[in-house]
JSON list of C-alpha atoms in Angstrom, two decimals:
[
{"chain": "A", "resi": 210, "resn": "UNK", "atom": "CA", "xyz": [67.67, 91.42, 84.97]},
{"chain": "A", "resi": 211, "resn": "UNK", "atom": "CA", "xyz": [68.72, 88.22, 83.80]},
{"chain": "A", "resi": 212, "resn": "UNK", "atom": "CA", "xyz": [71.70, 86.71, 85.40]},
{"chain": "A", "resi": 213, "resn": "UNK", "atom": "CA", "xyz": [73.69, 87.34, 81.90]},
{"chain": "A", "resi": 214, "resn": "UNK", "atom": "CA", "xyz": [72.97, 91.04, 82.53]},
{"chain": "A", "resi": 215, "resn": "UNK", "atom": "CA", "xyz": [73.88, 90.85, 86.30]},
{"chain": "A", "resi": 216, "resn": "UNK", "atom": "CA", "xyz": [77.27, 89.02, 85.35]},
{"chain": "A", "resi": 217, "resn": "UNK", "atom": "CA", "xyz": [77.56, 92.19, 82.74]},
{"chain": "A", "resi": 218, "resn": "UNK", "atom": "CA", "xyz": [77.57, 94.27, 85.54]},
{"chain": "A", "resi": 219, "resn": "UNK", "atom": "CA", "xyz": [79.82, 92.59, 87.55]},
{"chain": "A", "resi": 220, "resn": "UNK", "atom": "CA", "xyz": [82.05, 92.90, 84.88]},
{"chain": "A", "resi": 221, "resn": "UNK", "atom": "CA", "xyz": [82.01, 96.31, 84.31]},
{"chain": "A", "resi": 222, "resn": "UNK", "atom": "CA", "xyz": [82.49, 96.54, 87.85]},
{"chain": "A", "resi": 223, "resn": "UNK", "atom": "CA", "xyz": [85.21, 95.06, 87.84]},
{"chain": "A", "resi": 224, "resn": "UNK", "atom": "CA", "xyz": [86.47, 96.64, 84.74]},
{"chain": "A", "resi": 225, "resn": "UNK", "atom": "CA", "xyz": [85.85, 100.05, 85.84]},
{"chain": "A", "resi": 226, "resn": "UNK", "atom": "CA", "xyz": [87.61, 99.66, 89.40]},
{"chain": "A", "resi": 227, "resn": "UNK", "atom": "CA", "xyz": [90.78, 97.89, 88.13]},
{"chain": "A", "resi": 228, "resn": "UNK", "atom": "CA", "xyz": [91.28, 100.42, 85.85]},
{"chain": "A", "resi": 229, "resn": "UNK", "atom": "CA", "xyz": [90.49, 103.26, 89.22]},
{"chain": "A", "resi": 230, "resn": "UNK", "atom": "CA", "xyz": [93.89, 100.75, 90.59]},
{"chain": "A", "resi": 231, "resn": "UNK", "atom": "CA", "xyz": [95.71, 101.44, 87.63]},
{"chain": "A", "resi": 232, "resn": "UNK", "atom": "CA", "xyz": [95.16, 104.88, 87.69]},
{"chain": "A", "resi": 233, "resn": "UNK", "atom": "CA", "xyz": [96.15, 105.90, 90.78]},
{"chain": "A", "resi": 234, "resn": "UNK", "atom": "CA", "xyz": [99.43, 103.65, 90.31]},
{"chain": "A", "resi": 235, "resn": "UNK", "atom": "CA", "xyz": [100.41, 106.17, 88.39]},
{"chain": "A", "resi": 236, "resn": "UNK", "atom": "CA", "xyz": [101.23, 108.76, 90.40]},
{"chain": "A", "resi": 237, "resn": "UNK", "atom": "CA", "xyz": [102.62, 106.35, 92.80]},
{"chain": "A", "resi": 238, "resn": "UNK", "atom": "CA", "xyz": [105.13, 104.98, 90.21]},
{"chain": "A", "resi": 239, "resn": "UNK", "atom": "CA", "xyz": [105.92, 108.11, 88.96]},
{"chain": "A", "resi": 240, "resn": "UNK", "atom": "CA", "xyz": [106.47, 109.67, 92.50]},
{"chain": "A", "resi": 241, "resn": "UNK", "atom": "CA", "xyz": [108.95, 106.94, 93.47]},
{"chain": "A", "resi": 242, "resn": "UNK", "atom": "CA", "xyz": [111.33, 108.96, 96.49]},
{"chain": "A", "resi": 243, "resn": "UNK", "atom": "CA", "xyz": [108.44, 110.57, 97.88]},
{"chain": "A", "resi": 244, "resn": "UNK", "atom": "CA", "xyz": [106.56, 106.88, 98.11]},
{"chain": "A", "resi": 245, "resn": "UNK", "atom": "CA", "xyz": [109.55, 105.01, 99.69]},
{"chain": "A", "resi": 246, "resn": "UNK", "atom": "CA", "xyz": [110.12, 107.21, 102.21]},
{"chain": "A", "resi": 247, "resn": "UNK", "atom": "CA", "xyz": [106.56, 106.50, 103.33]},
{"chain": "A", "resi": 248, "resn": "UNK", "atom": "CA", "xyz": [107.17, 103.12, 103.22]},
{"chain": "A", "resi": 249, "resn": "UNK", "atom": "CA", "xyz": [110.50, 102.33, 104.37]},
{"chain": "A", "resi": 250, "resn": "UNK", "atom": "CA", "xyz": [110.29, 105.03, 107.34]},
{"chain": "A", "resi": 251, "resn": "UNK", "atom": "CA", "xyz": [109.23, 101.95, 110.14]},
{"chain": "A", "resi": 252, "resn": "UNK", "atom": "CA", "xyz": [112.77, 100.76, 109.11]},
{"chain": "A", "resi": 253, "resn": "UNK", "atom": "CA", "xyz": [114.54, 104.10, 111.02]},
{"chain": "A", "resi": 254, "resn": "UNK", "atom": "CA", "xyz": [114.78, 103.60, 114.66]},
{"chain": "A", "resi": 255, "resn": "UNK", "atom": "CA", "xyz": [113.46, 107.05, 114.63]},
{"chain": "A", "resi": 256, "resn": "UNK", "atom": "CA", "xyz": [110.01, 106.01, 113.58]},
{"chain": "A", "resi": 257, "resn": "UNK", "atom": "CA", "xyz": [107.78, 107.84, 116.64]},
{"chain": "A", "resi": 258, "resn": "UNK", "atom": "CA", "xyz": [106.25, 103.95, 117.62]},
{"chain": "A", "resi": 259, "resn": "UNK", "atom": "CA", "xyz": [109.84, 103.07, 118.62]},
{"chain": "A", "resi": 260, "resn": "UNK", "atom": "CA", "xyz": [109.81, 105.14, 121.12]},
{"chain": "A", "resi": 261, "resn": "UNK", "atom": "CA", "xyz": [107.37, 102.77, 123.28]},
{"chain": "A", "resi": 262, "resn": "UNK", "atom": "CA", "xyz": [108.67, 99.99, 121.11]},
{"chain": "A", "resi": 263, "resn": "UNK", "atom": "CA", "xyz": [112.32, 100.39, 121.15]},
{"chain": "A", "resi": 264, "resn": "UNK", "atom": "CA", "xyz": [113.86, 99.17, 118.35]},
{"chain": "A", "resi": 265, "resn": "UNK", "atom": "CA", "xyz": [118.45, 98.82, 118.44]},
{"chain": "A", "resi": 266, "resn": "UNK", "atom": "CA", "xyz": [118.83, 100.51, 115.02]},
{"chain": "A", "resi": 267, "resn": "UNK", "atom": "CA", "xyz": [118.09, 101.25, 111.39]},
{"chain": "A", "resi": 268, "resn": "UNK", "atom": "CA", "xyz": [117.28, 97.78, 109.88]},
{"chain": "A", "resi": 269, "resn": "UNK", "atom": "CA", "xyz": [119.23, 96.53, 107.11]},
{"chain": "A", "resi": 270, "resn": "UNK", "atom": "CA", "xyz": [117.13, 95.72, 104.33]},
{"chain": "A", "resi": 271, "resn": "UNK", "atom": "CA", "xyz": [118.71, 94.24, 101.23]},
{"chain": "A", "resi": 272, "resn": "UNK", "atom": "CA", "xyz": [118.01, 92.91, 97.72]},
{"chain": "A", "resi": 273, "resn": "UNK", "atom": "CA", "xyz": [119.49, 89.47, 96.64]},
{"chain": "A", "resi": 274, "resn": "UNK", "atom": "CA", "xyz": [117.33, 89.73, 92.93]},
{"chain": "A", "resi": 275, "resn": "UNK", "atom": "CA", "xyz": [118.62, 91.63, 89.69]},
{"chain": "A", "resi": 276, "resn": "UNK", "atom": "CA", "xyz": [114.96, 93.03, 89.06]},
{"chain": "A", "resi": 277, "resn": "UNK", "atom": "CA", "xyz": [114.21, 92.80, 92.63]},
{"chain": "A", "resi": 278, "resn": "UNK", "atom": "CA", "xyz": [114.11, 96.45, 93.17]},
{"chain": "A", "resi": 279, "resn": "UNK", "atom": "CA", "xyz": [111.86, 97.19, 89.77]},
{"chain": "A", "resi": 280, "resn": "UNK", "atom": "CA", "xyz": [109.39, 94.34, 91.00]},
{"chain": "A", "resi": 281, "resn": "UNK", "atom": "CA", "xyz": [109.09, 95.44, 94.57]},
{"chain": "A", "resi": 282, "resn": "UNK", "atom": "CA", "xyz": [108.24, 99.35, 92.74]},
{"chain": "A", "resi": 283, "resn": "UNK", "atom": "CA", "xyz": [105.88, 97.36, 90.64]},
{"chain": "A", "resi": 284, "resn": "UNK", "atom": "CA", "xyz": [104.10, 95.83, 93.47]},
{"chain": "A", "resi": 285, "resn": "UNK", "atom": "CA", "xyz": [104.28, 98.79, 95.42]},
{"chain": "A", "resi": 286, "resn": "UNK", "atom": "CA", "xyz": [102.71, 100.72, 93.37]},
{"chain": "A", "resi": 287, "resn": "UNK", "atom": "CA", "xyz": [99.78, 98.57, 92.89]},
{"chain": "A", "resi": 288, "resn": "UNK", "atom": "CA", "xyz": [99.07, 98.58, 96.56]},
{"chain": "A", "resi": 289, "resn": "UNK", "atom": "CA", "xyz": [99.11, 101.98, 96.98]},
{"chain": "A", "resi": 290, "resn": "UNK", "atom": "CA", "xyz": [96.83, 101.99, 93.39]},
{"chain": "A", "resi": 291, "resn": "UNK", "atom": "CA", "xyz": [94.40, 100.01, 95.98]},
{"chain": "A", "resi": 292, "resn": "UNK", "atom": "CA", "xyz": [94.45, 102.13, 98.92]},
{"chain": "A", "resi": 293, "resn": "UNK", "atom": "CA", "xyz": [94.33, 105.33, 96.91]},
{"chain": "A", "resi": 294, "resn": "UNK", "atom": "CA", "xyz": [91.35, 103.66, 94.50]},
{"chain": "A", "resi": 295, "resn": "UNK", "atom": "CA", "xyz": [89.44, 102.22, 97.53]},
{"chain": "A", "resi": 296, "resn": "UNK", "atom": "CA", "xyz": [86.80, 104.78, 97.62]},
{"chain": "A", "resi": 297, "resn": "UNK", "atom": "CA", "xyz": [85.99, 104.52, 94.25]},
{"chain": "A", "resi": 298, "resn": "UNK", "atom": "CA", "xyz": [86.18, 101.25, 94.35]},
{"chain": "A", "resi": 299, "resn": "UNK", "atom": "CA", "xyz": [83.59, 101.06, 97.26]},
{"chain": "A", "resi": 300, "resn": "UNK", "atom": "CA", "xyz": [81.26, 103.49, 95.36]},
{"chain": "A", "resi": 301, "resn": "UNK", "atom": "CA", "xyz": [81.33, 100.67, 92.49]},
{"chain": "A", "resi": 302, "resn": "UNK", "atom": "CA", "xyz": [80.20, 98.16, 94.62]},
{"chain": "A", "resi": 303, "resn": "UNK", "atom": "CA", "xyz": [77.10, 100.17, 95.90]},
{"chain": "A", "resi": 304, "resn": "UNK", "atom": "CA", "xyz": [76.72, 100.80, 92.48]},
{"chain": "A", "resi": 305, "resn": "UNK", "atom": "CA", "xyz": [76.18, 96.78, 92.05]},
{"chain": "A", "resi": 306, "resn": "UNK", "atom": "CA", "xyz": [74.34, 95.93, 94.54]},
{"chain": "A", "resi": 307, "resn": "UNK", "atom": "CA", "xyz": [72.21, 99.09, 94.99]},
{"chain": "A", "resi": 308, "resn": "UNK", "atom": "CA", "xyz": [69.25, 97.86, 92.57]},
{"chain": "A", "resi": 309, "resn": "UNK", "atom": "CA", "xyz": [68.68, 94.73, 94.40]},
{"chain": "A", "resi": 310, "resn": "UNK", "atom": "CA", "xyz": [67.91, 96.45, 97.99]},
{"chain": "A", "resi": 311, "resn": "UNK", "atom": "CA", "xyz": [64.43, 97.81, 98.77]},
{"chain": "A", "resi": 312, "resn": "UNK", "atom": "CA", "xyz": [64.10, 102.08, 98.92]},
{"chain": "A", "resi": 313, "resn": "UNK", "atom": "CA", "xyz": [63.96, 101.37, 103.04]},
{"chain": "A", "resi": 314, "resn": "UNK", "atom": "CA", "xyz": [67.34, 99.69, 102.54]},
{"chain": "A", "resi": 315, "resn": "UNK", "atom": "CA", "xyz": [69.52, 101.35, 100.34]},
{"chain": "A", "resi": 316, "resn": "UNK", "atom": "CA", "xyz": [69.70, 104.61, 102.40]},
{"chain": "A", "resi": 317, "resn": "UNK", "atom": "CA", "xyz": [70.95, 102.06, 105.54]},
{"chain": "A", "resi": 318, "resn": "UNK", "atom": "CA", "xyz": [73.90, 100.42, 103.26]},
{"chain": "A", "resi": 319, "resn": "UNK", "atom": "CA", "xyz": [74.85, 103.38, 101.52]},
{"chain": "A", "resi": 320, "resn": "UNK", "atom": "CA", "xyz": [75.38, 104.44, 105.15]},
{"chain": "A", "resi": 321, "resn": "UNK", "atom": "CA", "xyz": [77.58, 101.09, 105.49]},
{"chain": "A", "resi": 322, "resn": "UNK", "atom": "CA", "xyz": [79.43, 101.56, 102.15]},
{"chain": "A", "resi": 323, "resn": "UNK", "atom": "CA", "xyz": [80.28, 105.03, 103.43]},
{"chain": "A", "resi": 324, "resn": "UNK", "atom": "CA", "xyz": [81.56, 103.82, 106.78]},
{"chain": "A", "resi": 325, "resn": "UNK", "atom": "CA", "xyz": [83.46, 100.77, 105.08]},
{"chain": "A", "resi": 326, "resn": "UNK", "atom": "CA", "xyz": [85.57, 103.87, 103.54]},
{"chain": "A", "resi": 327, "resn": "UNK", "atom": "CA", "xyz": [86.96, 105.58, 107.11]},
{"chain": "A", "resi": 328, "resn": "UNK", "atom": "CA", "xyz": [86.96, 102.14, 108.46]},
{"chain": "A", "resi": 329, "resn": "UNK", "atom": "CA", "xyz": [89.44, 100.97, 105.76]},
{"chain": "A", "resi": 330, "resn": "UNK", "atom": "CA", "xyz": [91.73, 104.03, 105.81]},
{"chain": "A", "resi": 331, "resn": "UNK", "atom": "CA", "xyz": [91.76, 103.46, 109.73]},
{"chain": "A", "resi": 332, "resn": "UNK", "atom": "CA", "xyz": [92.97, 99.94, 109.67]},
{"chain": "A", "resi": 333, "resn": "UNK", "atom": "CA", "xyz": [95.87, 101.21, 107.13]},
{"chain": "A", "resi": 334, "resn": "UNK", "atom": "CA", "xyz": [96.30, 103.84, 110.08]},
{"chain": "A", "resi": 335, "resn": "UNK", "atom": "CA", "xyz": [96.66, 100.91, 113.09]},
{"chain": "A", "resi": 336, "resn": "UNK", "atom": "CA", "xyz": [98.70, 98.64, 110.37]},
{"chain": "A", "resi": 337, "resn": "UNK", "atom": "CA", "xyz": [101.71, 101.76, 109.67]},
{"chain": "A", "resi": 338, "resn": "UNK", "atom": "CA", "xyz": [102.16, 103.46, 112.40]},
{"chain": "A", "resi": 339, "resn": "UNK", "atom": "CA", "xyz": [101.00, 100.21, 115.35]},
{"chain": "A", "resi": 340, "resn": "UNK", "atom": "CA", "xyz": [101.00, 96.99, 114.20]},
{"chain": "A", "resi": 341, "resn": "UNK", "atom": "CA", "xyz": [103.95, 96.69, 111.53]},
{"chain": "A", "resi": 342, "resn": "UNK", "atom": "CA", "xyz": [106.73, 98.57, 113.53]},
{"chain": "A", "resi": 343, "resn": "UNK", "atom": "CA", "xyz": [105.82, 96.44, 116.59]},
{"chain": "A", "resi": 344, "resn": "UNK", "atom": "CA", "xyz": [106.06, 93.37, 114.15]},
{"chain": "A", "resi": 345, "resn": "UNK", "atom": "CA", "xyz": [109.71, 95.05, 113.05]},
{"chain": "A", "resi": 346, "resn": "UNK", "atom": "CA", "xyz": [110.75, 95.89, 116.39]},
{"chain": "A", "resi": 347, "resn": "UNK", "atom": "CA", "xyz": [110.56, 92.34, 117.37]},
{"chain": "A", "resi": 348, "resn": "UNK", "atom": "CA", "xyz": [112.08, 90.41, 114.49]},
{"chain": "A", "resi": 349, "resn": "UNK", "atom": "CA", "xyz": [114.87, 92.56, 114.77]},
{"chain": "A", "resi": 350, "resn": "UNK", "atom": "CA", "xyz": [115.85, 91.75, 117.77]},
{"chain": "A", "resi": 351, "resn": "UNK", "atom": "CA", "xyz": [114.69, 87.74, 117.68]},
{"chain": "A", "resi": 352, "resn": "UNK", "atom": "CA", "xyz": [117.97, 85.75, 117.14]},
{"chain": "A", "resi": 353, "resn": "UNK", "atom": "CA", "xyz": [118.60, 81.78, 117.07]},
{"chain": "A", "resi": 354, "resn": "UNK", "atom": "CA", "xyz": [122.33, 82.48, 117.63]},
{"chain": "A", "resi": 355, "resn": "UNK", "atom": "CA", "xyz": [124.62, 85.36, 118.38]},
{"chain": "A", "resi": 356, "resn": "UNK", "atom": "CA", "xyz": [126.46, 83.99, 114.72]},
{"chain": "A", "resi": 357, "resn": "UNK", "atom": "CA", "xyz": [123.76, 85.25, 112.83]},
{"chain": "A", "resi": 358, "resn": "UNK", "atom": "CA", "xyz": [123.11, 88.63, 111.77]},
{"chain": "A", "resi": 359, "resn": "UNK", "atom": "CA", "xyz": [120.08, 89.94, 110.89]},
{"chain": "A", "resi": 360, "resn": "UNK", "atom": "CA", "xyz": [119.50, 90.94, 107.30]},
{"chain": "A", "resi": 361, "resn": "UNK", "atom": "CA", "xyz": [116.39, 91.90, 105.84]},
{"chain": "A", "resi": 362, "resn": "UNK", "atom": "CA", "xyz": [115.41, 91.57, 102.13]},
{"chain": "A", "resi": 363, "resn": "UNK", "atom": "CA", "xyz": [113.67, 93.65, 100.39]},
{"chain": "A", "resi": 364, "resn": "UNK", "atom": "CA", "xyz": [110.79, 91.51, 98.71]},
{"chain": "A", "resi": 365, "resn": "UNK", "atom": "CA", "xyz": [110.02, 89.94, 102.45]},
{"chain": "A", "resi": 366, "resn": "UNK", "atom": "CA", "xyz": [109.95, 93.40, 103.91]},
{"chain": "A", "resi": 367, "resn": "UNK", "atom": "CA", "xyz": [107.11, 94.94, 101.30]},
{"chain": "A", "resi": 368, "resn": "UNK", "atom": "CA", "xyz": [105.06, 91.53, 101.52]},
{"chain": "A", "resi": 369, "resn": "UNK", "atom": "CA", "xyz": [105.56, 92.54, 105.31]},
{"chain": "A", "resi": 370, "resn": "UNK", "atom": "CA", "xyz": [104.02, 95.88, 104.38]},
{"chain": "A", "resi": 371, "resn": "UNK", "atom": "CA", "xyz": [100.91, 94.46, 102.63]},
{"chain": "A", "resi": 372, "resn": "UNK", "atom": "CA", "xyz": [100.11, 92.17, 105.07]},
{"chain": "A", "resi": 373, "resn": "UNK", "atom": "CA", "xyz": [99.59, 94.63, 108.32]},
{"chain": "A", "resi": 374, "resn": "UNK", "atom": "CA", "xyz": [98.65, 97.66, 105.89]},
{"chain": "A", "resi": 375, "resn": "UNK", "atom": "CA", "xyz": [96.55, 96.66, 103.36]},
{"chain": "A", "resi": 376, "resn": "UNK", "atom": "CA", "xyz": [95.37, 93.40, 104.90]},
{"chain": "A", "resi": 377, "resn": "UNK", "atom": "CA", "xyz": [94.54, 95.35, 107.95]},
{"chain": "A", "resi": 378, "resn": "UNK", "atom": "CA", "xyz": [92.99, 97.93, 106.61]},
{"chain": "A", "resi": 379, "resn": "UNK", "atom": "CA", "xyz": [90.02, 95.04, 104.55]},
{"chain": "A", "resi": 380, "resn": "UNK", "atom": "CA", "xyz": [89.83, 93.41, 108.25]},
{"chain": "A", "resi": 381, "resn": "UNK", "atom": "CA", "xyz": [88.57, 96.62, 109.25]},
{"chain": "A", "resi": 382, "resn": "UNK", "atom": "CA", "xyz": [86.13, 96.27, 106.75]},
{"chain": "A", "resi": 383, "resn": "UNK", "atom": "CA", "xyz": [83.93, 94.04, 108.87]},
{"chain": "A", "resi": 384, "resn": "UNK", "atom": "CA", "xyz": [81.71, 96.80, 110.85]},
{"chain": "A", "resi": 385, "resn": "UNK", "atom": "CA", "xyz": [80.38, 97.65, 107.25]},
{"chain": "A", "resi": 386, "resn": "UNK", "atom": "CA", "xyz": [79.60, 93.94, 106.19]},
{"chain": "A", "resi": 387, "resn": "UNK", "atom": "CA", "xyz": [77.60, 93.50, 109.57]},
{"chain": "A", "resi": 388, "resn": "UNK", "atom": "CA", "xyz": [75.66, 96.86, 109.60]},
{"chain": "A", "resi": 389, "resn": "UNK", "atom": "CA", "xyz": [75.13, 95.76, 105.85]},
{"chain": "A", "resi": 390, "resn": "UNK", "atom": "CA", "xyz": [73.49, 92.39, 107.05]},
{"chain": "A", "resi": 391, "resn": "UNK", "atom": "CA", "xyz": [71.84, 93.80, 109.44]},
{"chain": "A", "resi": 392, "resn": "UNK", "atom": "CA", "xyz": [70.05, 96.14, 107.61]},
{"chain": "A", "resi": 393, "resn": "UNK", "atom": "CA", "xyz": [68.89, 93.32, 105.30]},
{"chain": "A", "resi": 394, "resn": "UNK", "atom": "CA", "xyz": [67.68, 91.51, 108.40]},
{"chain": "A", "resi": 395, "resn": "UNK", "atom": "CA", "xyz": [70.22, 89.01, 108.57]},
{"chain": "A", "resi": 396, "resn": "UNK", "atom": "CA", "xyz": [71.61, 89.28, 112.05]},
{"chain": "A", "resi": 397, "resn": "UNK", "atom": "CA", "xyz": [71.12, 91.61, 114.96]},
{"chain": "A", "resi": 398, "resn": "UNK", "atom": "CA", "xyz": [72.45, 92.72, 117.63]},
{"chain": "A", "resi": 399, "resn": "UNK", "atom": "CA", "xyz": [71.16, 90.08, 119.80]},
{"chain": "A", "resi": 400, "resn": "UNK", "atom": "CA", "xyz": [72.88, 87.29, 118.19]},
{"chain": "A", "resi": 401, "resn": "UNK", "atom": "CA", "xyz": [76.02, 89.12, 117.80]},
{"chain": "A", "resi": 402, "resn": "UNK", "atom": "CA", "xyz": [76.27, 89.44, 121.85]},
{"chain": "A", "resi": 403, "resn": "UNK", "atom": "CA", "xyz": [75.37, 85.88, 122.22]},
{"chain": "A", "resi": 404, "resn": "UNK", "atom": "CA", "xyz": [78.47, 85.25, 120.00]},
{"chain": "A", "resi": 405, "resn": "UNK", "atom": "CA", "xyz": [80.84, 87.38, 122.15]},
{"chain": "A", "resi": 406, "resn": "UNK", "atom": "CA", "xyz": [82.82, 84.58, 123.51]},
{"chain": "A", "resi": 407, "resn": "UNK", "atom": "CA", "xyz": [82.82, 82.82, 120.34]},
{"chain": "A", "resi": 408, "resn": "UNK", "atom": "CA", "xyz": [84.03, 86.59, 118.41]},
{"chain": "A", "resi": 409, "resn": "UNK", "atom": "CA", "xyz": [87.53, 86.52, 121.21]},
{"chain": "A", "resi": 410, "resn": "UNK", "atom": "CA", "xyz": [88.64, 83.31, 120.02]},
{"chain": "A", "resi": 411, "resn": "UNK", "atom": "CA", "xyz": [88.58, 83.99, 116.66]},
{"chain": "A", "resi": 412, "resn": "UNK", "atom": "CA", "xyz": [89.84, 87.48, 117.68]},
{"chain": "A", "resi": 413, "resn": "UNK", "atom": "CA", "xyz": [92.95, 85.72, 119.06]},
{"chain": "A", "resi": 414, "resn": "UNK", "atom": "CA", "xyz": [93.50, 83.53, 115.94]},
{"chain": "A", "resi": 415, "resn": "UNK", "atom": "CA", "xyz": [93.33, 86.22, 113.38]},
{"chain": "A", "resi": 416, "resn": "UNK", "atom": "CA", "xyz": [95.65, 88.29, 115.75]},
{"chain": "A", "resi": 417, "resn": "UNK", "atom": "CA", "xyz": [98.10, 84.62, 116.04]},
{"chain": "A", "resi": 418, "resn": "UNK", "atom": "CA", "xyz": [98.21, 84.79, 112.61]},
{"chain": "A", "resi": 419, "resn": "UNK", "atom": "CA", "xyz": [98.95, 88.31, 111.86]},
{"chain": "A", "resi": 420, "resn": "UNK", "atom": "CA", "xyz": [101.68, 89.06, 114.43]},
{"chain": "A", "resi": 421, "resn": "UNK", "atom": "CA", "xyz": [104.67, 87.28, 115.34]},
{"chain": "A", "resi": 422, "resn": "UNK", "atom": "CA", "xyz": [104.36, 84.49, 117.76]},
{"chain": "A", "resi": 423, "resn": "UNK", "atom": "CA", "xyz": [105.07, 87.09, 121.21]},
{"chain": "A", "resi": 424, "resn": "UNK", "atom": "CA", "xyz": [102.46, 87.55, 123.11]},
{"chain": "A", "resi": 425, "resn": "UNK", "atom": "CA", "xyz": [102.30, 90.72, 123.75]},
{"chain": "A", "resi": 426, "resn": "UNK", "atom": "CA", "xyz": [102.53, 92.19, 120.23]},
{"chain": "A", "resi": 427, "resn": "UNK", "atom": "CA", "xyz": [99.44, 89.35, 119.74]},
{"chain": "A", "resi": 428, "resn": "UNK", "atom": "CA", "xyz": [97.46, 91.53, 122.32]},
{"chain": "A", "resi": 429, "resn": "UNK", "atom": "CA", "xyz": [98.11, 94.78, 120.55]},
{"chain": "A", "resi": 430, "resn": "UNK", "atom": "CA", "xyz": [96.88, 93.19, 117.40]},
{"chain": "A", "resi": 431, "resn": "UNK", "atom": "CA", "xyz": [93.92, 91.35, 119.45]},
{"chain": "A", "resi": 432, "resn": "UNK", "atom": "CA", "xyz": [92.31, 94.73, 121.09]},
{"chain": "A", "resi": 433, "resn": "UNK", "atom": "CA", "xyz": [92.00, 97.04, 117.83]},
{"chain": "A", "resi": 434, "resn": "UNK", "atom": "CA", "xyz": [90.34, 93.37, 116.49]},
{"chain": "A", "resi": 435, "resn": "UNK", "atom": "CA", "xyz": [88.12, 93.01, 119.07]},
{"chain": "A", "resi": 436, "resn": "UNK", "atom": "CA", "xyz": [86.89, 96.67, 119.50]},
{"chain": "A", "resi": 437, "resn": "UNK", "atom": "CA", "xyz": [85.74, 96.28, 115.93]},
{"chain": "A", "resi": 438, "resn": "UNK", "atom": "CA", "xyz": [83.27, 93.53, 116.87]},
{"chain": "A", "resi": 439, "resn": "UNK", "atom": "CA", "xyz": [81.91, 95.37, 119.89]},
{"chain": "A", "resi": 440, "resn": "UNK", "atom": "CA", "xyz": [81.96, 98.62, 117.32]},
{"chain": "A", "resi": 441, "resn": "UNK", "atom": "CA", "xyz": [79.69, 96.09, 114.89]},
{"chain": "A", "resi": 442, "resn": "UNK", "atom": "CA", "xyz": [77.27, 95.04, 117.84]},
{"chain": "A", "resi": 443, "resn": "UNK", "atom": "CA", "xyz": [76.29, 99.12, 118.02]},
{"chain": "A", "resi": 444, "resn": "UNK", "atom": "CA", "xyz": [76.35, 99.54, 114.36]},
{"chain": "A", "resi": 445, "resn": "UNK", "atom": "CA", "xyz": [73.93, 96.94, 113.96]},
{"chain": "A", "resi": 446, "resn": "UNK", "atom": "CA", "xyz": [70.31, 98.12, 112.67]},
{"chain": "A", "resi": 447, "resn": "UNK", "atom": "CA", "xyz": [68.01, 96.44, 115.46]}
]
């Protein structure tokens, strides 16, 4: 194929799996109480987490825009169009890049595509129900001054969301791009373990960046991180 055709294909790709998004946003617009509940339930003190997490009460969350509420069901939407698309989505890509692997590869990274699919919905998992309430827990009770109240708004709350949900879930993507490499001979599991040290800081950076600056909520974030490198090392081809 010329690289005209290839960029053809990428298009339809892309074409075909944006319109798998918009698809699935459907549902999730249409199905609007049964979707918030999902995602506003780490905002009740009741949320199971809390329970090794404490967190004082319900947060207030608030919204300060006219269209704020449409735009944040917009949004919304089109995240869960993502998560619920994903698989699809991951089929396209192994679709794309199927024809340029060798018949002794393609059975290895369809492996890795398929893995890549439970890896993502388990990083959505750790986001939900770990990471974001622990997040919550402690900007609710982090104060400057005893004359301001903490108020939450809406739009920072859902970016919130996306960030330990979705982002997590892609993060948790890397076991598949490593098997993936590996099976195409470009690294191995020796020069992954060499890199251990080097994986821990990083580790801790990603994590920094992630959580709120409290250590210990940085440590929850770290080990999940971490565990998927040493998860990569054994999914590694040779």
């Amino acid at each position: 194929m010329t690289f005209w055709d290839h960029l053809e294909e990428l298009r339809g790709t892309l074409t075909r799996s944006l319109l798998a998004v918009f698809l699935m946003m459907i549902p999730a617009f249409i199905f609007k109480d049964l979707l918030f509940d999902v995602i506003m339930a780490p905002t009740r003190a009741s949320f199971p987490v809390y329970r090794w997490f404490p967190m004082a009460s319900d947060l207030n969350i608030v919204n300060l825009e006219i269209s704020g509420q449409f735009m944040v069901h917009m949004r919304t939407a089109a995240m869960m169009g993502v998560i619920l698309a994903f698989p699809y989505i991951i089929f396209e890509l192994w679709r794309f890049v199927a024809p340029a692997l060798y018949p002794k590869e393609k059975k290895g990274v369809g492996t890795a595509f398929l893995w890549g699919t439970l890896l993502f919905y388990l990083g959505v998992t750790v986001g939900y129900f770990i990471l974001m309430p622990v997040c919550l827990s402690f900007f609710q009770g982090y104060s400057i001054s005893d004359s301001v109240a903490n108020s939450f708004s809406l739009q920072s709350y859902i970016a919130l969301v996306a960030s330990t949900v979705l982002m997590i879930g892609l993060v948790f993507e890397f076991p598949m791009l490593i098997m993936i490499l590996s099976y195409i001979g470009v690294v191995n599991r020796s020069l992954l373990k060499k890199g251990r040290k080097y994986a821990l800081v990083a580790v801790l950076v990603v994590a920094a960046f992630i959580t709120p600056a409290d250590p210990g909520s940085m440590i929850i974030a770290a080990v999940p991180l971490y565990a998927l490198y040493e998860l990569s090392i054994l999914f590694c081809r040779q």
